[in-house]
Amino acid sequence: MMCKAMCLGIAYSSNIGGISTLPGTSPNLIFSEYLNQVYPDCNCINFGNWLLLCFPISVVMLLLTWIWLYWLFIGSDFTFLWRCKGEQSEKEKAARKVIEEEQKLLGAMKPQEVFTSVVFILMVVLWLTRSPGFMPGWSSLFPHHTGYITDATVALLLGLIFFIVPAYGLSRKYEAMISWEEFQASMPWKVALLVGGGFALAEGAKESGLSMWVAELLAPLGDLPVLATVTVACIIVTTMTEVTSNAATITIFLPILSPLAEAIHVNPLYVLIPTTLCTSFSFLLPVSNPPNAVVFAYGHLTIMDMVKAGLGVNVIGVLAVMLAVATWGVPLFSLDTYPDWAPVLPGHNSTMP
């Protein structure tokens, strides 16, 4: 039971932690690029404010998921949390010994690992300071090239360094830290093609008038409370993403939900942000995402174990996202007002959050 709880905890936390940043998951990246394509005047989403919205969601989800998995697989005895620290049991000593041995096997950090850590920290700092919102960022130094200064610019330029910097210094034959062959082998080309096809589909729907037609069909949903509409959308997306890839799910739903928000005259971010986050909540089945498949292949879990555990985590995730969007998300992204960068449809419903 301990092994089941730990395996599922690792798989679930990899997804829960990923939603905290824009580059953390493929749905987040697809949402960000979709926003740039469909609403080019929308400059309200950046690395910093996304982190402010989603990091608390991750913390709440991690805490509640830990409680859920502990209760489900180990028991309901949580008295150890406030028990005074005393002599360690034999099990605790054995666990500590294993962790210490594994840490020793890692050895000291290699120069390549140190360099990669420095580049990663630099990338995060540049993301945070590009356009923080409360003060001018470094992107303001290039006022005539704002369209070319994005988070992708930072990632590409710093990633290019790995193709140039020698892996073993100057004392050995020159070999870059990353070769083109290694890059090609690890690059998710399927996701890139899927995302590109999704943007083409969205543009085609807009130019052909399909988006307007869908918006008119969905207009009666404006009679419902906006929070209810968003909750229904989140549940549908969470259900769909269990049997389809996260990238495919968000690519399908963004061109549908965006006209829906415009039709009921609600800030598109109010609908798109929670549904994007819920697309990453694929916890139910081994086929839902790669981490689930890895822990299932480990051999200690049954499908029913994953379904029981994943159902609870899905509920926790949807509730945490709705709490965030309805509270601190409103002042962070001005979700209670219809933005000037979104089109105003004739005869719209004036429902507001």
Short mmCIF file of C-alpha atoms in Angstrom, two decimals:
data_model
loop_
_atom_site.label_atom_id
_atom_site.label_comp_id
_atom_site.label_asym_id
_atom_site.label_seq_id
_atom_site.Cartn_x
_atom_site.Cartn_y
_atom_site.Cartn_z
CA MET A 1 0.00 0.00 0.00
CA MET A 2 2.88 2.34 0.77
CA CYS A 3 4.37 1.58 -2.65
CA LYS A 4 1.04 2.30 -4.38
CA ALA A 5 0.69 5.63 -2.58
CA MET A 6 4.27 6.68 -3.38
CA CYS A 7 4.08 5.69 -7.05
CA LEU A 8 0.80 7.53 -7.61
CA GLY A 9 2.07 10.49 -5.58
CA ILE A 10 5.07 10.85 -7.90
CA ALA A 11 2.92 10.55 -11.04
CA TYR A 12 0.28 12.99 -9.84
CA SER A 13 2.74 15.56 -8.48
CA SER A 14 4.53 15.73 -11.85
CA ASN A 15 1.30 17.00 -13.42
CA ILE A 16 0.23 19.14 -10.46
CA GLY A 17 3.59 20.91 -10.34
CA GLY A 18 3.64 21.44 -14.10
CA ILE A 19 0.57 23.67 -14.17
CA SER A 20 2.38 26.30 -12.04
CA THR A 21 4.29 27.78 -15.00
CA LEU A 22 3.43 28.53 -18.60
CA PRO A 23 6.15 26.22 -20.04
CA GLY A 24 5.33 23.54 -17.45
CA THR A 25 2.78 21.63 -19.55
CA SER A 26 1.90 21.43 -23.22
CA PRO A 27 -1.70 22.71 -22.65
CA ASN A 28 -0.29 25.83 -20.99
CA LEU A 29 2.01 26.49 -23.95
CA ILE A 30 -0.78 25.87 -26.46
CA PHE A 31 -3.09 28.23 -24.55
CA SER A 32 -0.43 30.95 -24.47
CA GLU A 33 0.24 30.71 -28.20
CA TYR A 34 -3.48 30.50 -29.01
CA LEU A 35 -4.03 33.70 -27.06
CA ASN A 36 -1.28 35.42 -29.07
CA GLN A 37 -2.79 34.21 -32.34
CA VAL A 38 -6.49 34.92 -31.70
CA TYR A 39 -6.17 37.94 -29.37
CA PRO A 40 -2.91 39.63 -30.42
CA ASP A 41 -3.70 42.72 -28.32
CA CYS A 42 -3.99 40.69 -25.12
CA ASN A 43 -0.81 41.27 -23.12
CA CYS A 44 -2.16 40.22 -19.72
CA ILE A 45 -0.67 36.71 -19.58
CA ASN A 46 2.99 36.39 -18.64
CA PHE A 47 5.22 34.06 -16.66
CA GLY A 48 4.89 36.09 -13.45
CA ASN A 49 1.13 36.49 -13.11
CA TRP A 50 0.53 32.91 -14.27
CA LEU A 51 2.82 31.77 -11.46
CA LEU A 52 0.90 33.94 -8.98
CA LEU A 53 -2.37 32.32 -10.04
CA CYS A 54 -1.28 28.70 -10.35
CA PHE A 55 1.40 28.19 -7.70
CA PRO A 56 -1.17 28.39 -4.86
CA ILE A 57 -3.36 25.94 -6.82
CA SER A 58 -0.45 23.49 -6.97
CA VAL A 59 0.24 23.86 -3.24
CA VAL A 60 -3.40 23.28 -2.31
CA MET A 61 -3.68 20.32 -4.67
CA LEU A 62 -0.45 18.72 -3.45
CA LEU A 63 -1.54 18.96 0.19
CA LEU A 64 -5.06 17.61 -0.42
CA THR A 65 -3.76 14.90 -2.79
CA TRP A 66 -1.29 13.73 -0.14
CA ILE A 67 -4.11 13.53 2.42
CA TRP A 68 -6.33 11.66 -0.07
CA LEU A 69 -3.67 9.11 -1.06
CA TYR A 70 -2.64 8.56 2.57
CA TRP A 71 -6.25 7.96 3.61
CA LEU A 72 -6.97 5.73 0.60
CA PHE A 73 -3.95 3.44 0.77
CA ILE A 74 -2.46 3.70 4.26
CA GLY A 75 -5.19 4.68 6.70
CA SER A 76 -6.92 7.48 8.52
CA ASP A 77 -4.46 7.76 11.41
CA PHE A 78 -2.91 11.23 11.09
CA THR A 79 -1.84 11.49 14.72
CA PHE A 80 1.83 11.26 13.67
CA LEU A 81 1.58 14.87 12.44
CA TRP A 82 1.47 16.26 15.98
CA ARG A 83 3.29 13.46 17.76
CA CYS A 84 6.42 14.60 19.61
CA LYS A 85 9.62 13.61 17.89
CA GLY A 86 11.20 10.69 19.69
CA GLU A 87 13.15 7.55 18.90
CA GLN A 88 12.85 6.51 15.25
CA SER A 89 11.28 3.18 14.49
CA GLU A 90 13.12 0.45 12.61
CA LYS A 91 11.13 1.21 9.44
CA GLU A 92 12.03 4.91 9.64
CA LYS A 93 15.70 4.07 10.17
CA ALA A 94 15.67 1.69 7.19
CA ALA A 95 14.01 4.30 4.96
CA ARG A 96 16.52 6.94 6.02
CA LYS A 97 19.41 4.57 5.28
CA VAL A 98 18.13 3.85 1.75
CA ILE A 99 17.72 7.57 0.98
CA GLU A 100 21.23 8.37 2.27
CA GLU A 101 22.76 5.54 0.21
CA GLU A 102 21.01 6.71 -2.94
CA GLN A 103 22.21 10.26 -2.30
CA LYS A 104 25.82 9.08 -1.97
CA LEU A 105 25.55 7.18 -5.26
CA LEU A 106 24.69 10.44 -7.01
CA GLY A 107 28.09 11.89 -6.11
CA ALA A 108 29.04 15.53 -6.44
CA MET A 109 27.47 17.76 -9.10
CA LYS A 110 29.31 17.63 -12.42
CA PRO A 111 30.33 20.83 -14.24
CA GLN A 112 27.72 20.13 -16.92
CA GLU A 113 25.01 19.91 -14.27
CA VAL A 114 26.16 23.15 -12.64
CA PHE A 115 26.14 24.95 -16.01
CA THR A 116 22.66 23.63 -16.84
CA SER A 117 21.38 24.79 -13.44
CA VAL A 118 22.79 28.28 -13.99
CA VAL A 119 21.20 28.54 -17.44
CA PHE A 120 17.88 27.30 -16.06
CA ILE A 121 17.89 29.85 -13.22
CA LEU A 122 18.82 32.61 -15.69
CA MET A 123 15.94 31.57 -17.95
CA VAL A 124 13.42 31.75 -15.08
CA VAL A 125 14.74 35.18 -14.03
CA LEU A 126 14.43 36.48 -17.61
CA TRP A 127 10.90 35.08 -17.85
CA LEU A 128 9.88 36.78 -14.62
CA THR A 129 11.42 40.14 -15.53
CA ARG A 130 10.45 40.29 -19.22
CA SER A 131 7.17 42.06 -18.53
CA PRO A 132 6.28 41.78 -14.82
CA GLY A 133 3.30 44.14 -15.11
CA PHE A 134 3.89 46.27 -12.01
CA MET A 135 7.07 47.78 -13.51
CA PRO A 136 8.73 48.01 -16.95
CA GLY A 137 10.56 44.81 -17.84
CA TRP A 138 13.65 44.31 -19.97
CA SER A 139 11.45 43.89 -23.05
CA SER A 140 10.79 47.67 -22.86
CA LEU A 141 14.40 48.13 -24.04
CA PHE A 142 13.20 46.97 -27.49
CA PRO A 143 10.04 49.07 -28.05
CA HIS A 144 10.07 48.57 -31.83
CA HIS A 145 10.36 44.77 -31.66
CA THR A 146 7.79 43.83 -29.02
CA GLY A 147 6.33 41.12 -31.26
CA TYR A 148 9.64 39.26 -31.22
CA ILE A 149 10.27 39.47 -27.47
CA THR A 150 8.38 36.57 -25.87
CA ASP A 151 9.07 33.74 -23.43
CA ALA A 152 9.89 31.60 -26.46
CA THR A 153 12.65 34.05 -27.43
CA VAL A 154 14.35 33.53 -24.08
CA ALA A 155 14.04 29.74 -24.25
CA LEU A 156 15.40 29.56 -27.80
CA LEU A 157 18.38 31.84 -27.21
CA LEU A 158 19.43 30.11 -23.99
CA GLY A 159 18.79 26.70 -25.54
CA LEU A 160 21.10 27.66 -28.41
CA ILE A 161 23.94 28.02 -25.89
CA PHE A 162 23.92 24.26 -25.28
CA PHE A 163 24.74 23.69 -28.96
CA ILE A 164 27.85 25.89 -28.63
CA VAL A 165 29.34 25.41 -25.15
CA PRO A 166 31.84 22.50 -25.02
CA ALA A 167 30.69 19.64 -22.82
CA TYR A 168 34.14 18.83 -21.38
CA GLY A 169 35.88 22.19 -21.43
CA LEU A 170 38.91 22.96 -23.56
CA SER A 171 41.06 20.08 -22.33
CA ARG A 172 39.40 17.48 -24.55
CA LYS A 173 38.22 17.24 -28.13
CA TYR A 174 35.41 19.72 -28.78
CA GLU A 175 31.96 18.24 -28.26
CA ALA A 176 28.88 20.38 -27.69
CA MET A 177 26.66 19.70 -24.67
CA ILE A 178 23.80 18.85 -27.03
CA SER A 179 24.15 17.55 -30.56
CA TRP A 180 21.55 17.97 -33.27
CA GLU A 181 20.97 14.19 -33.31
CA GLU A 182 20.17 14.19 -29.58
CA PHE A 183 17.85 17.15 -30.03
CA GLN A 184 15.96 15.46 -32.87
CA ALA A 185 15.58 12.27 -30.84
CA SER A 186 14.11 14.04 -27.80
CA MET A 187 12.06 16.74 -29.56
CA PRO A 188 8.28 15.98 -29.41
CA TRP A 189 7.61 16.60 -33.11
CA LYS A 190 4.11 15.08 -32.83
CA VAL A 191 3.10 17.77 -30.33
CA ALA A 192 4.55 20.52 -32.54
CA LEU A 193 2.60 19.29 -35.57
CA LEU A 194 -0.55 18.86 -33.49
CA VAL A 195 -0.28 22.38 -32.12
CA GLY A 196 0.37 23.84 -35.59
CA GLY A 197 -2.63 21.98 -36.99
CA GLY A 198 -4.76 23.27 -34.13
CA PHE A 199 -3.83 26.88 -34.88
CA ALA A 200 -4.62 26.34 -38.56
CA LEU A 201 -7.99 24.86 -37.59
CA ALA A 202 -8.75 27.82 -35.32
CA GLU A 203 -7.87 30.30 -38.06
CA GLY A 204 -9.98 28.39 -40.57
CA ALA A 205 -12.96 28.40 -38.19
CA LYS A 206 -12.60 32.14 -37.75
CA GLU A 207 -12.24 33.00 -41.44
CA SER A 208 -15.07 30.69 -42.56
CA GLY A 209 -17.51 32.07 -39.99
CA LEU A 210 -17.76 28.75 -38.11
CA SER A 211 -16.68 30.42 -34.86
CA MET A 212 -19.47 32.99 -35.17
CA TRP A 213 -22.00 30.24 -35.90
CA VAL A 214 -20.88 28.24 -32.85
CA ALA A 215 -21.03 31.42 -30.74
CA GLU A 216 -24.66 32.02 -31.76
CA LEU A 217 -25.58 28.41 -30.91
CA LEU A 218 -23.96 28.70 -27.48
CA ALA A 219 -25.47 32.09 -26.67
CA PRO A 220 -28.35 30.59 -24.56
CA LEU A 221 -25.72 29.47 -22.03
CA GLY A 222 -25.52 33.13 -21.06
CA ASP A 223 -28.69 32.57 -19.02
CA LEU A 224 -26.71 30.39 -16.61
CA PRO A 225 -24.41 31.83 -13.92
CA VAL A 226 -20.98 32.21 -15.46
CA LEU A 227 -19.34 30.12 -12.73
CA ALA A 228 -21.74 27.27 -13.54
CA THR A 229 -20.89 27.50 -17.25
CA VAL A 230 -17.15 27.42 -16.50
CA THR A 231 -17.58 24.48 -14.10
CA VAL A 232 -19.44 22.46 -16.74
CA ALA A 233 -16.71 23.23 -19.28
CA CYS A 234 -14.01 22.14 -16.79
CA ILE A 235 -15.80 18.85 -16.06
CA ILE A 236 -16.20 18.10 -19.78
CA VAL A 237 -12.53 18.86 -20.50
CA THR A 238 -11.35 16.83 -17.49
CA THR A 239 -13.40 13.86 -18.68
CA MET A 240 -12.17 14.11 -22.27
CA THR A 241 -8.51 14.38 -21.34
CA GLU A 242 -8.64 10.98 -19.61
CA VAL A 243 -8.93 9.21 -22.98
CA THR A 244 -7.19 11.67 -25.32
CA SER A 245 -3.84 13.41 -25.08
CA ASN A 246 -3.72 16.69 -23.18
CA ALA A 247 -2.41 18.57 -26.22
CA ALA A 248 -5.17 17.22 -28.48
CA THR A 249 -7.89 18.03 -25.94
CA ILE A 250 -6.89 21.65 -25.45
CA THR A 251 -6.37 22.12 -29.20
CA ILE A 252 -9.94 20.94 -29.83
CA PHE A 253 -11.63 22.92 -27.07
CA LEU A 254 -9.92 26.33 -27.28
CA PRO A 255 -11.58 27.28 -30.61
CA ILE A 256 -14.95 26.22 -29.14
CA LEU A 257 -14.72 27.87 -25.72
CA SER A 258 -13.35 31.15 -27.02
CA PRO A 259 -16.47 31.95 -29.11
CA LEU A 260 -18.58 30.76 -26.16
CA ALA A 261 -17.05 33.43 -23.91
CA GLU A 262 -17.57 36.08 -26.57
CA ALA A 263 -21.18 35.00 -27.12
CA ILE A 264 -22.12 35.39 -23.45
CA HIS A 265 -19.97 38.54 -23.17
CA VAL A 266 -17.59 37.18 -20.54
CA ASN A 267 -13.87 37.77 -20.38
CA PRO A 268 -12.43 34.89 -22.48
CA LEU A 269 -9.75 34.32 -19.84
CA TYR A 270 -12.49 33.48 -17.34
CA VAL A 271 -13.33 30.42 -19.45
CA LEU A 272 -10.00 29.57 -21.09
CA ILE A 273 -7.71 29.63 -18.04
CA PRO A 274 -9.61 27.10 -15.88
CA THR A 275 -10.27 24.76 -18.80
CA THR A 276 -6.59 24.89 -19.78
CA LEU A 277 -5.58 23.94 -16.24
CA CYS A 278 -8.17 21.15 -16.05
CA THR A 279 -6.80 19.67 -19.27
CA SER A 280 -3.71 18.63 -17.29
CA PHE A 281 -5.81 16.72 -14.75
CA SER A 282 -5.57 13.33 -16.46
CA PHE A 283 -5.16 11.13 -13.39
CA LEU A 284 -7.68 8.36 -13.96
CA LEU A 285 -6.18 5.76 -16.34
CA PRO A 286 -2.72 4.43 -17.31
CA VAL A 287 -3.23 5.76 -20.85
CA SER A 288 -4.18 9.25 -19.64
CA ASN A 289 -0.60 10.55 -19.59
CA PRO A 290 3.02 9.24 -19.65
CA PRO A 291 3.62 9.43 -15.84
CA ASN A 292 0.54 7.26 -15.23
CA ALA A 293 1.78 4.73 -17.80
CA VAL A 294 5.23 4.60 -16.19
CA VAL A 295 3.95 3.89 -12.65
CA PHE A 296 1.40 1.38 -13.95
CA ALA A 297 4.13 -0.50 -15.80
CA TYR A 298 6.06 -0.69 -12.53
CA GLY A 299 3.69 -3.50 -11.59
CA HIS A 300 2.30 -2.65 -8.15
CA LEU A 301 -0.92 -0.95 -9.29
CA THR A 302 -4.18 -2.16 -10.78
CA ILE A 303 -6.44 -0.09 -13.01
CA MET A 304 -9.01 0.06 -10.22
CA ASP A 305 -6.37 1.53 -7.87
CA MET A 306 -5.69 4.28 -10.39
CA VAL A 307 -9.39 4.95 -11.02
CA LYS A 308 -10.20 5.28 -7.30
CA ALA A 309 -7.23 7.50 -6.60
CA GLY A 310 -7.53 9.54 -9.80
CA LEU A 311 -11.22 10.28 -9.33
CA GLY A 312 -10.54 11.96 -6.01
CA VAL A 313 -7.61 13.96 -7.38
CA ASN A 314 -9.73 15.09 -10.34
CA VAL A 315 -12.38 16.45 -7.94
CA ILE A 316 -9.68 18.15 -5.86
CA GLY A 317 -8.18 19.73 -8.99
CA VAL A 318 -11.43 21.10 -10.41
CA LEU A 319 -12.46 22.54 -7.03
CA ALA A 320 -9.02 24.14 -6.48
CA VAL A 321 -9.07 25.73 -9.95
CA MET A 322 -12.60 27.08 -9.52
CA LEU A 323 -11.65 28.51 -6.12
CA ALA A 324 -8.64 30.27 -7.61
CA VAL A 325 -10.49 31.68 -10.63
CA ALA A 326 -13.37 32.93 -8.48
CA THR A 327 -11.13 34.61 -5.88
CA TRP A 328 -7.56 35.81 -6.46
CA GLY A 329 -7.79 35.23 -10.22
CA VAL A 330 -10.40 38.00 -10.61
CA PRO A 331 -8.18 40.98 -9.60
CA LEU A 332 -5.10 39.35 -11.14
CA PHE A 333 -6.54 39.22 -14.68
CA SER A 334 -9.56 41.60 -14.34
CA LEU A 335 -11.89 38.67 -15.01
CA ASP A 336 -14.95 40.65 -13.89
CA THR A 337 -14.75 43.01 -16.88
CA TYR A 338 -15.05 42.37 -20.60
CA PRO A 339 -11.68 43.36 -22.12
CA ASP A 340 -11.24 45.77 -25.01
CA TRP A 341 -8.99 43.27 -26.82
CA ALA A 342 -11.90 40.82 -27.27
CA PRO A 343 -14.50 41.41 -30.02
CA VAL A 344 -18.00 42.55 -29.05
CA LEU A 345 -20.67 40.55 -30.84
CA PRO A 346 -23.95 42.25 -31.85
CA GLY A 347 -26.86 41.57 -29.54
CA HIS A 348 -24.69 39.89 -26.90
CA ASN A 349 -25.92 38.75 -23.52
CA SER A 350 -24.59 41.03 -20.81
CA THR A 351 -24.05 38.30 -18.21
CA MET A 352 -21.01 39.04 -16.09
CA PRO A 353 -19.22 37.02 -13.38
#
